[in-house]
Amino acid sequence: MTLDEPNENYPASYWRKRYWAEKKGDEETTRRLQTEKLELTYLTPAGEQHLAHVLKAENTRCQKSNQLLAQQVRDLEKELLAANARYEVQQQTICLKEKHQEAMKLKH
């Protein structure tokens, strides 16, 4: 069963209202009825258990994703530190070469 299939959890009046709202293209009523359907679905004990299961699974997925992102951030920070170190060495090398060239010009 999907949330869009009629079933015993929703009164027939709900489905009649939804059918006519969708047929007329009344988006606001359709949206309100969809919200009402979700409330009817999740305000039952079975619905609450299902919602708790869905939320727990989503929370687990988000935690794993956050751990992966945190590791990627740490890896990027390491790469950035290494790149900064290489840049500093290059700048010091350029500065030393320039000083050496100036010293050579002064000697001649």
mmCIF file of C-alpha atoms in Angstrom:
data_model
loop_
_atom_site.group_PDB
_atom_site.id
_atom_site.type_symbol
_atom_site.label_atom_id
_atom_site.label_comp_id
_atom_site.label_asym_id
_atom_site.label_seq_id
_atom_site.Cartn_x
_atom_site.Cartn_y
_atom_site.Cartn_z
ATOM 1 C CA MET A 1 0.000 0.000 0.000
ATOM 2 C CA THR A 2 1.216 3.482 -0.813
ATOM 3 C CA LEU A 3 0.010 6.679 0.798
ATOM 4 C CA ASP A 4 -1.984 7.464 -2.351
ATOM 5 C CA GLU A 5 -4.104 4.301 -2.301
ATOM 6 C CA PRO A 6 -7.539 4.346 -0.630
ATOM 7 C CA ASN A 7 -7.693 2.247 2.517
ATOM 8 C CA GLU A 8 -9.650 1.863 5.740
ATOM 9 C CA ASN A 9 -7.547 4.461 7.595
ATOM 10 C CA TYR A 10 -9.121 7.342 5.657
ATOM 11 C CA PRO A 11 -12.827 8.175 5.557
ATOM 12 C CA ALA A 12 -14.597 8.005 2.185
ATOM 13 C CA SER A 13 -15.317 11.737 2.463
ATOM 14 C CA TYR A 14 -11.580 12.381 2.354
ATOM 15 C CA TRP A 15 -11.208 10.533 -0.952
ATOM 16 C CA ARG A 16 -14.253 12.290 -2.475
ATOM 17 C CA LYS A 17 -12.848 15.711 -1.519
ATOM 18 C CA ARG A 18 -9.421 14.783 -2.821
ATOM 19 C CA TYR A 19 -10.773 13.419 -6.102
ATOM 20 C CA TRP A 20 -12.758 16.579 -6.852
ATOM 21 C CA ALA A 21 -9.970 18.899 -5.747
ATOM 22 C CA GLU A 22 -7.507 17.153 -8.054
ATOM 23 C CA LYS A 23 -10.032 16.995 -10.898
ATOM 24 C CA LYS A 24 -10.676 20.755 -10.622
ATOM 25 C CA GLY A 25 -6.955 21.475 -10.296
ATOM 26 C CA ASP A 26 -7.442 23.066 -6.865
ATOM 27 C CA GLU A 27 -3.840 22.846 -5.675
ATOM 28 C CA GLU A 28 -4.420 24.481 -2.296
ATOM 29 C CA THR A 29 -7.205 22.051 -1.345
ATOM 30 C CA THR A 30 -5.197 19.116 -2.698
ATOM 31 C CA ARG A 31 -2.199 20.194 -0.600
ATOM 32 C CA ARG A 32 -4.390 20.610 2.503
ATOM 33 C CA LEU A 33 -5.946 17.186 1.965
ATOM 34 C CA GLN A 34 -2.522 15.585 1.515
ATOM 35 C CA THR A 35 -1.476 17.113 4.840
ATOM 36 C CA GLU A 36 -4.683 15.803 6.397
ATOM 37 C CA LYS A 37 -3.929 12.338 4.991
ATOM 38 C CA LEU A 38 -0.448 12.395 6.509
ATOM 39 C CA GLU A 39 -1.953 13.389 9.841
ATOM 40 C CA LEU A 40 -4.490 10.549 9.605
ATOM 41 C CA THR A 41 -1.703 8.144 8.672
ATOM 42 C CA TYR A 42 0.745 9.040 11.406
ATOM 43 C CA LEU A 43 -1.648 9.692 14.266
ATOM 44 C CA THR A 44 -2.469 6.000 14.587
ATOM 45 C CA PRO A 45 -0.297 3.722 16.752
ATOM 46 C CA ALA A 46 0.896 1.814 13.680
ATOM 47 C CA GLY A 47 1.518 5.110 11.893
ATOM 48 C CA GLU A 48 3.528 6.433 14.809
ATOM 49 C CA GLN A 49 5.628 3.255 14.854
ATOM 50 C CA HIS A 50 6.180 3.522 11.107
ATOM 51 C CA LEU A 51 7.115 7.188 11.391
ATOM 52 C CA ALA A 52 9.515 6.414 14.260
ATOM 53 C CA HIS A 53 11.131 3.693 12.130
ATOM 54 C CA VAL A 54 11.416 6.021 9.114
ATOM 55 C CA LEU A 55 12.875 8.821 11.238
ATOM 56 C CA LYS A 56 15.359 6.471 12.913
ATOM 57 C CA ALA A 57 16.524 5.188 9.519
ATOM 58 C CA GLU A 58 16.824 8.742 8.190
ATOM 59 C CA ASN A 59 18.739 9.781 11.303
ATOM 60 C CA THR A 60 21.155 6.870 10.855
ATOM 61 C CA ARG A 61 21.642 7.770 7.188
ATOM 62 C CA CYS A 62 22.311 11.409 8.104
ATOM 63 C CA GLN A 63 24.801 10.421 10.813
ATOM 64 C CA LYS A 64 26.743 8.265 8.360
ATOM 65 C CA SER A 65 26.669 11.050 5.803
ATOM 66 C CA ASN A 66 27.880 13.551 8.408
ATOM 67 C CA GLN A 67 30.738 11.222 9.399
ATOM 68 C CA LEU A 68 31.769 10.891 5.765
ATOM 69 C CA LEU A 69 31.605 14.658 5.258
ATOM 70 C CA ALA A 70 33.626 15.264 8.429
ATOM 71 C CA GLN A 71 36.329 12.878 7.161
ATOM 72 C CA GLN A 72 36.352 14.641 3.792
ATOM 73 C CA VAL A 73 36.762 18.000 5.563
ATOM 74 C CA ARG A 74 39.695 16.639 7.587
ATOM 75 C CA ASP A 75 41.307 15.284 4.403
ATOM 76 C CA LEU A 76 40.834 18.626 2.634
ATOM 77 C CA GLU A 77 42.308 20.490 5.611
ATOM 78 C CA LYS A 78 45.400 18.254 5.418
ATOM 79 C CA GLU A 79 45.686 18.887 1.674
ATOM 80 C CA LEU A 80 45.330 22.624 2.250
ATOM 81 C CA LEU A 81 48.057 22.638 4.908
ATOM 82 C CA ALA A 82 50.372 20.713 2.583
ATOM 83 C CA ALA A 83 49.601 23.081 -0.311
ATOM 84 C CA ASN A 84 50.254 26.097 1.926
ATOM 85 C CA ALA A 85 53.575 24.610 3.007
ATOM 86 C CA ARG A 86 54.583 24.038 -0.634
ATOM 87 C CA TYR A 87 53.551 27.603 -1.484
ATOM 88 C CA GLU A 88 55.643 29.001 1.371
ATOM 89 C CA VAL A 89 58.677 27.013 0.217
ATOM 90 C CA GLN A 90 58.183 28.289 -3.337
ATOM 91 C CA GLN A 91 57.926 31.886 -2.120
ATOM 92 C CA GLN A 92 61.050 31.533 -0.009
ATOM 93 C CA THR A 93 62.900 29.992 -2.964
ATOM 94 C CA ILE A 94 61.835 32.862 -5.236
ATOM 95 C CA CYS A 95 62.894 35.403 -2.623
ATOM 96 C CA LEU A 96 66.298 33.733 -2.185
ATOM 97 C CA LYS A 97 66.839 33.608 -5.960
ATOM 98 C CA GLU A 98 65.991 37.312 -6.241
ATOM 99 C CA LYS A 99 68.384 38.162 -3.409
ATOM 100 C CA HIS A 100 71.081 36.059 -5.022
ATOM 101 C CA GLN A 101 70.571 37.828 -8.363
ATOM 102 C CA GLU A 102 70.750 41.238 -6.661
ATOM 103 C CA ALA A 103 73.942 40.211 -4.876
ATOM 104 C CA MET A 104 75.464 39.036 -8.149
ATOM 105 C CA LYS A 105 74.587 42.379 -9.798
ATOM 106 C CA LEU A 106 76.212 44.298 -6.939
ATOM 107 C CA LYS A 107 79.425 42.253 -7.294
ATOM 108 C CA HIS A 108 79.753 43.153 -10.968
#
